Amino acid sequence: MPRTGHRNIRNQPRKASTPLGVHGMTLANAQHAAAKAFEVTGIDDALLEAEILLRHVLHLDRASYFAELNQPISEEEAEAYDQVVSRRLAREPSAYITGHREFFALDFRVTPDALIPRPETELLVEATRARIAGEDAPLIVDVGVGCGAIAVATAANQPNVTVIATDVSFPALALTRLNARLHNVDSRVACVQADLLSGLHGRFDVIVTNLPYVRTSDWETLEPEIREHEPRLALDGGPDGLSLIKRLLHQAAPFVEEGAEVYAEIGDDQGEEAIAHARTAMPWANVAVLPDLAGRDRMLVVKR
Ligand SMILES: C[S@@+](CC[C@H](N)C(=O)[O-])C[C@H]1O[C@@H](n2cnc3c(N)ncnc32)[C@H](O)[C@@H]1O
């Protein structure tokens, strides 16, 4: 079968052999060789990770990749694969290597400037969508927007919503702007550099947030992919993990009095503490914690 045009690797230095030694192997065998190296290093989902990186190098979608599984890998491709496999073996997350991560069935650009969006955060988008369905011109705030996962996914799925996206990190806001542009929602996602809700006024339908909630004392126990590559500003939630969420709940109280609902992602062992903080900040509010698909406490819900 002739090679597709997608698989031209330009300007790669030529080498006779590679440390992984996959030159001349079929794509399937090259993938398995990388997967074996990942397994030995303790990297989860080794086969899938090896496939994602090989498809990245070959510029192939999944269907085309499977159609070419028995084709040999070229010298240039083997060299390029070697480089990305080495980065992954050094525990760099594959999303930072490829520059992409899917969230809510949308392709997001990701860089080390922002957290890689996680599947469990889709629960917050679902809750927000359900709450604003049927509203004429809903206005929501995404606090700590990162790469824009919640803000952009919500805007892309709800044509009449406007999102105010805040973050203290200017590079993260720049990434949100890029993702909003790529999904044609930049006119409805307003990026604001702010500490939580500081400086915001008005009436919001939803305040949605995935702020840092890792306890500082747990930092050293995190996987190297997280600890050594993702921004600490996006993860460290202080001594009890809930410092920022607690501060946000107090800031959000006047907005909830006006009718907004708050959806905040939390750690699976933080439900009771998060509820207590919400009740202190808003004694008059209805407060609950909802589980994620795995049945673990994941989202604090506060409403009037
Ligand atoms: C866990 S990440 C979440 C990113 C994105 N919302 C997501 O779900 O993938 C938390 C984000 O909160 C931001 N952040 C941290 N402290 C903040 C603060 N005081 N005010 C606003 N944003 C903050 C971080 O820069 C980071 O982008």
Short mmCIF file of C-alpha atoms and ligand atoms in Angstrom, two decimals:
data_model
loop_
_atom_site.label_atom_id
_atom_site.label_comp_id
_atom_site.label_asym_id
_atom_site.label_seq_id
_atom_site.Cartn_x
_atom_site.Cartn_y
_atom_site.Cartn_z
CA MET A 1 0.00 0.00 0.00
CA PRO A 2 1.45 3.43 -0.88
CA ARG A 3 2.21 5.77 1.97
CA THR A 4 -0.26 8.58 2.49
CA GLY A 5 0.93 12.15 2.03
CA HIS A 6 0.36 12.71 5.73
CA ARG A 7 3.37 10.70 6.68
CA ASN A 8 6.09 12.99 5.31
CA ILE A 9 8.46 13.74 8.15
CA ARG A 10 10.51 16.70 7.06
CA ASN A 11 13.89 17.91 8.30
CA GLN A 12 14.50 15.00 10.60
CA PRO A 13 18.16 14.07 11.11
CA ARG A 14 18.90 10.64 9.62
CA LYS A 15 20.40 7.95 11.81
CA ALA A 16 21.19 4.32 11.07
CA SER A 17 19.48 3.04 14.18
CA THR A 18 17.54 4.36 17.14
CA PRO A 19 17.70 3.54 20.86
CA LEU A 20 14.22 2.01 20.61
CA GLY A 21 15.42 0.16 17.51
CA VAL A 22 12.13 0.22 15.62
CA HIS A 23 13.45 1.26 12.19
CA GLY A 24 12.12 -1.22 9.62
CA MET A 25 9.56 -2.75 11.97
CA THR A 26 5.88 -2.67 11.13
CA LEU A 27 3.91 0.09 12.81
CA ALA A 28 2.25 -2.54 15.00
CA ASN A 29 5.60 -3.88 16.20
CA ALA A 30 7.02 -0.40 16.72
CA GLN A 31 3.99 0.43 18.88
CA HIS A 32 4.48 -2.77 20.89
CA ALA A 33 8.17 -2.04 21.40
CA ALA A 34 7.36 1.39 22.82
CA ALA A 35 4.54 -0.04 24.93
CA LYS A 36 6.95 -2.55 26.45
CA ALA A 37 9.34 0.26 27.39
CA PHE A 38 6.45 2.19 28.94
CA GLU A 39 5.30 -0.84 30.93
CA VAL A 40 8.77 -1.40 32.33
CA THR A 41 8.82 2.26 33.42
CA GLY A 42 5.45 1.88 35.13
CA ILE A 43 3.47 4.01 32.69
CA ASP A 44 -0.23 3.08 32.66
CA ASP A 45 -2.19 2.35 29.47
CA ALA A 46 1.12 1.60 27.78
CA LEU A 47 -0.31 0.30 24.50
CA LEU A 48 -2.66 3.24 24.07
CA GLU A 49 0.04 5.76 24.97
CA ALA A 50 2.37 4.14 22.41
CA GLU A 51 -0.37 4.37 19.77
CA ILE A 52 -1.18 8.02 20.51
CA LEU A 53 2.46 9.01 20.17
CA LEU A 54 2.99 6.94 17.01
CA ARG A 55 -0.08 8.44 15.37
CA HIS A 56 1.19 11.89 16.39
CA VAL A 57 4.51 11.23 14.67
CA LEU A 58 2.84 9.77 11.57
CA HIS A 59 0.07 12.40 11.45
CA LEU A 60 -2.50 9.66 11.16
CA ASP A 61 -6.02 9.49 12.52
CA ARG A 62 -7.04 6.25 14.22
CA ALA A 63 -8.73 4.68 11.18
CA SER A 64 -5.78 5.41 8.85
CA TYR A 65 -3.36 4.13 11.48
CA PHE A 66 -5.14 0.80 11.77
CA ALA A 67 -5.18 0.51 7.97
CA GLU A 68 -1.38 0.89 7.96
CA LEU A 69 -0.51 -1.30 10.95
CA ASN A 70 1.44 -3.79 8.83
CA GLN A 71 3.43 -1.17 6.94
CA PRO A 72 7.09 -0.63 7.87
CA ILE A 73 8.15 2.46 9.79
CA SER A 74 10.70 4.58 7.89
CA GLU A 75 14.03 5.67 9.28
CA GLU A 76 12.85 9.26 9.73
CA GLU A 77 9.65 8.14 11.38
CA ALA A 78 11.57 5.80 13.68
CA GLU A 79 13.85 8.66 14.71
CA ALA A 80 10.92 10.98 15.39
CA TYR A 81 9.15 8.22 17.34
CA ASP A 82 12.29 7.68 19.38
CA GLN A 83 12.31 11.31 20.40
CA VAL A 84 8.70 11.39 21.60
CA VAL A 85 9.00 8.00 23.31
CA SER A 86 12.07 9.28 25.18
CA ARG A 87 10.10 12.31 26.35
CA ARG A 88 7.27 10.07 27.53
CA LEU A 89 9.74 7.77 29.32
CA ALA A 90 10.93 10.91 31.14
CA ARG A 91 7.29 11.08 32.33
CA GLU A 92 6.23 14.07 30.23
CA PRO A 93 2.46 13.66 29.71
CA SER A 94 1.52 12.63 26.19
CA ALA A 95 -0.91 15.58 25.93
CA TYR A 96 2.00 18.02 26.34
CA ILE A 97 4.00 16.07 23.73
CA THR A 98 1.20 16.04 21.15
CA GLY A 99 -0.16 19.45 22.22
CA HIS A 100 -3.72 18.14 22.19
CA ARG A 101 -6.30 16.61 24.55
CA GLU A 102 -9.91 15.75 23.91
CA PHE A 103 -12.45 17.12 26.36
CA PHE A 104 -16.21 16.94 25.98
CA ALA A 105 -15.63 15.53 22.46
CA LEU A 106 -13.70 18.66 21.45
CA ASP A 107 -10.04 18.95 20.60
CA PHE A 108 -8.20 21.30 22.99
CA ARG A 109 -4.71 22.69 22.55
CA VAL A 110 -2.73 22.11 25.70
CA THR A 111 0.64 23.38 26.88
CA PRO A 112 2.49 23.22 30.21
CA ASP A 113 0.98 26.66 30.94
CA ALA A 114 -2.27 25.00 32.00
CA LEU A 115 -3.63 21.80 33.50
CA ILE A 116 -4.48 18.99 31.08
CA PRO A 117 -8.29 18.73 31.24
CA ARG A 118 -9.54 15.58 32.99
CA PRO A 119 -12.58 13.49 32.02
CA GLU A 120 -14.23 13.92 35.45
CA THR A 121 -14.45 17.67 34.85
CA GLU A 122 -17.01 16.97 32.10
CA LEU A 123 -19.50 16.54 34.97
CA LEU A 124 -19.29 20.30 35.59
CA VAL A 125 -20.04 21.05 31.95
CA GLU A 126 -23.03 18.68 32.04
CA ALA A 127 -24.39 20.35 35.19
CA THR A 128 -23.90 23.83 33.73
CA ARG A 129 -25.61 22.90 30.47
CA ALA A 130 -28.56 21.36 32.30
CA ARG A 131 -28.95 24.46 34.48
CA ILE A 132 -28.89 26.99 31.60
CA ALA A 133 -30.93 24.97 29.08
CA GLY A 134 -33.95 27.01 28.08
CA GLU A 135 -32.53 30.32 29.38
CA ASP A 136 -32.59 33.18 26.86
CA ALA A 137 -29.12 34.61 27.32
CA PRO A 138 -27.42 32.85 30.21
CA LEU A 139 -24.28 34.31 31.72
CA ILE A 140 -21.83 32.07 33.51
CA VAL A 141 -18.43 32.48 35.13
CA ASP A 142 -15.70 29.83 34.90
CA VAL A 143 -13.26 30.54 37.74
CA GLY A 144 -9.74 29.23 37.10
CA VAL A 145 -10.34 28.56 33.43
CA GLY A 146 -6.94 26.99 32.60
CA CYS A 147 -6.89 25.92 28.94
CA GLY A 148 -10.57 26.82 28.65
CA ALA A 149 -12.01 23.32 28.94
CA ILE A 150 -15.21 24.15 30.83
CA ALA A 151 -15.74 27.61 29.33
CA VAL A 152 -15.17 26.61 25.71
CA ALA A 153 -17.03 23.29 25.92
CA THR A 154 -20.03 25.05 27.46
CA ALA A 155 -20.00 27.86 24.89
CA ALA A 156 -19.55 25.42 22.00
CA ASN A 157 -22.56 23.40 23.12
CA GLN A 158 -24.86 26.28 24.06
CA PRO A 159 -25.06 28.91 21.33
CA ASN A 160 -26.72 31.59 23.47
CA VAL A 161 -24.44 31.44 26.52
CA THR A 162 -21.80 34.03 27.40
CA VAL A 163 -18.92 32.94 29.59
CA ILE A 164 -16.65 35.11 31.70
CA ALA A 165 -13.46 33.16 32.20
CA THR A 166 -11.10 34.14 35.01
CA ASP A 167 -7.63 32.98 35.91
CA VAL A 168 -4.66 34.47 37.71
CA SER A 169 -2.39 32.97 35.06
CA PHE A 170 -1.99 35.15 31.99
CA PRO A 171 -0.49 32.30 29.87
CA ALA A 172 -3.47 30.10 30.77
CA LEU A 173 -5.85 32.84 29.66
CA ALA A 174 -3.94 33.14 26.37
CA LEU A 175 -4.45 29.40 25.85
CA THR A 176 -8.17 29.76 26.59
CA ARG A 177 -8.34 32.52 23.97
CA LEU A 178 -6.68 30.21 21.44
CA ASN A 179 -9.07 27.34 22.19
CA ALA A 180 -12.07 29.68 22.09
CA ARG A 181 -10.92 30.91 18.66
CA LEU A 182 -10.36 27.38 17.37
CA HIS A 183 -13.92 26.46 18.37
CA ASN A 184 -15.43 29.71 17.09
CA VAL A 185 -16.71 30.84 20.46
CA ASP A 186 -14.23 33.66 21.12
CA SER A 187 -16.96 36.29 20.82
CA ARG A 188 -18.79 34.62 23.74
CA VAL A 189 -15.86 33.78 26.04
CA ALA A 190 -14.46 36.86 27.78
CA CYS A 191 -11.11 36.27 29.48
CA VAL A 192 -10.34 38.27 32.60
CA GLN A 193 -7.17 38.07 34.66
CA ALA A 194 -8.57 38.03 38.19
CA ASP A 195 -8.14 36.47 41.61
CA LEU A 196 -11.24 34.23 41.71
CA LEU A 197 -14.28 36.55 41.24
CA SER A 198 -12.53 39.80 42.20
CA GLY A 199 -13.85 42.78 40.29
CA LEU A 200 -16.83 40.93 38.78
CA HIS A 201 -20.33 42.36 39.17
CA GLY A 202 -23.72 41.45 37.82
CA ARG A 203 -26.10 38.55 37.85
CA PHE A 204 -24.81 35.15 36.85
CA ASP A 205 -26.70 31.92 36.23
CA VAL A 206 -23.80 29.65 37.11
CA ILE A 207 -20.43 30.03 38.79
CA VAL A 208 -18.52 26.93 37.72
CA THR A 209 -15.04 26.14 38.90
CA ASN A 210 -12.33 23.56 38.92
CA LEU A 211 -9.88 25.29 41.25
CA PRO A 212 -6.81 23.55 42.70
CA TYR A 213 -7.76 21.06 45.42
CA VAL A 214 -4.65 18.94 46.06
CA ARG A 215 -3.44 19.17 49.66
CA THR A 216 0.06 20.61 49.85
CA SER A 217 1.16 17.60 51.94
CA ASP A 218 0.05 15.27 49.10
CA TRP A 219 2.22 17.02 46.53
CA GLU A 220 5.17 14.61 46.76
CA THR A 221 2.86 11.61 46.33
CA LEU A 222 1.61 12.77 42.93
CA GLU A 223 2.75 10.98 39.80
CA PRO A 224 5.78 12.55 38.11
CA GLU A 225 3.63 13.41 35.07
CA ILE A 226 1.67 15.78 37.32
CA ARG A 227 4.28 16.87 39.85
CA GLU A 228 7.07 17.58 37.40
CA HIS A 229 5.12 18.84 34.39
CA GLU A 230 1.76 20.39 35.25
CA PRO A 231 1.66 23.87 36.83
CA ARG A 232 1.62 23.77 40.62
CA LEU A 233 -0.55 26.90 40.53
CA ALA A 234 -3.25 24.74 38.90
CA LEU A 235 -3.11 21.98 41.52
CA ASP A 236 -1.96 23.01 44.99
CA GLY A 237 -5.00 23.92 47.08
CA GLY A 238 -3.13 24.68 50.31
CA PRO A 239 -2.93 22.71 53.58
CA ASP A 240 -6.43 21.19 53.38
CA GLY A 241 -6.69 21.44 49.60
CA LEU A 242 -9.75 23.63 49.90
CA SER A 243 -8.22 27.06 50.61
CA LEU A 244 -9.17 28.54 47.24
CA ILE A 245 -12.59 26.87 47.08
CA LYS A 246 -13.38 28.11 50.59
CA ARG A 247 -12.36 31.67 49.65
CA LEU A 248 -14.42 31.44 46.47
CA LEU A 249 -17.52 30.31 48.40
CA HIS A 250 -17.34 33.45 50.53
CA GLN A 251 -16.82 35.64 47.45
CA ALA A 252 -19.70 33.89 45.66
CA ALA A 253 -22.26 34.36 48.45
CA PRO A 254 -23.72 37.66 47.14
CA PHE A 255 -24.04 36.16 43.63
CA VAL A 256 -25.86 33.08 44.91
CA GLU A 257 -28.28 35.33 46.78
CA GLU A 258 -29.12 36.74 43.36
CA GLY A 259 -29.88 33.28 41.98
CA ALA A 260 -26.62 31.86 40.67
CA GLU A 261 -25.71 28.24 41.33
CA VAL A 262 -22.15 27.19 42.15
CA TYR A 263 -20.61 23.99 40.81
CA ALA A 264 -17.14 23.27 42.17
CA GLU A 265 -14.99 20.23 41.47
CA ILE A 266 -13.53 18.69 44.64
CA GLY A 267 -11.40 15.70 45.60
CA ASP A 268 -13.21 12.44 46.31
CA ASP A 269 -12.45 12.66 50.04
CA GLN A 270 -13.33 16.34 50.46
CA GLY A 271 -17.13 16.14 50.28
CA GLU A 272 -17.92 16.67 53.96
CA GLU A 273 -15.39 19.45 54.41
CA ALA A 274 -16.56 21.22 51.26
CA ILE A 275 -20.18 21.05 52.44
CA ALA A 276 -19.19 22.50 55.81
CA HIS A 277 -17.34 25.40 54.13
CA ALA A 278 -20.34 26.09 51.87
CA ARG A 279 -22.73 26.12 54.86
CA THR A 280 -20.50 28.54 56.71
CA ALA A 281 -20.23 30.86 53.71
CA MET A 282 -23.93 30.61 52.81
CA PRO A 283 -26.00 29.35 55.76
CA TRP A 284 -29.22 29.89 53.79
CA ALA A 285 -28.11 27.82 50.74
CA ASN A 286 -28.96 24.27 49.63
CA VAL A 287 -25.72 22.35 49.51
CA ALA A 288 -24.97 18.90 48.10
CA VAL A 289 -22.13 16.83 46.72
CA LEU A 290 -22.66 14.79 43.54
CA PRO A 291 -20.61 11.78 42.45
CA ASP A 292 -18.72 11.34 39.19
CA LEU A 293 -19.24 8.38 36.85
CA ALA A 294 -16.98 6.26 39.04
CA GLY A 295 -19.32 6.94 41.99
CA ARG A 296 -16.81 9.14 43.82
CA ASP A 297 -17.69 12.49 45.39
CA ARG A 298 -16.71 15.03 42.75
CA MET A 299 -18.86 18.14 42.58
CA LEU A 300 -20.05 20.54 45.25
CA VAL A 301 -23.39 22.11 44.30
CA VAL A 302 -24.60 25.25 46.05
CA LYS A 303 -27.92 26.90 45.24
CA ARG A 304 -30.56 28.97 46.96
C1 LIG B 1 -7.23 22.69 38.27
S1 LIG B 1 -6.86 23.98 37.11
C2 LIG B 1 -8.35 23.90 36.16
C3 LIG B 1 -8.24 24.37 34.75
C4 LIG B 1 -9.51 24.14 33.91
N1 LIG B 1 -10.65 24.83 34.48
C5 LIG B 1 -9.82 22.66 33.81
O1 LIG B 1 -10.78 22.21 34.44
O2 LIG B 1 -9.10 21.94 33.10
C6 LIG B 1 -7.07 25.38 38.15
C7 LIG B 1 -6.87 26.75 37.49
O3 LIG B 1 -7.12 27.74 38.51
C8 LIG B 1 -6.20 28.80 38.34
N2 LIG B 1 -6.10 29.54 39.61
C9 LIG B 1 -5.34 29.25 40.68
N3 LIG B 1 -5.53 30.17 41.64
C10 LIG B 1 -6.44 31.04 41.18
C11 LIG B 1 -7.06 32.22 41.71
N4 LIG B 1 -6.76 32.67 42.92
N5 LIG B 1 -7.96 32.88 40.93
C12 LIG B 1 -8.26 32.43 39.69
N6 LIG B 1 -7.71 31.33 39.13
C13 LIG B 1 -6.81 30.66 39.87
C14 LIG B 1 -4.93 28.13 37.89
O4 LIG B 1 -4.08 29.04 37.24
C15 LIG B 1 -5.48 27.04 36.98
O5 LIG B 1 -5.54 27.48 35.65
#
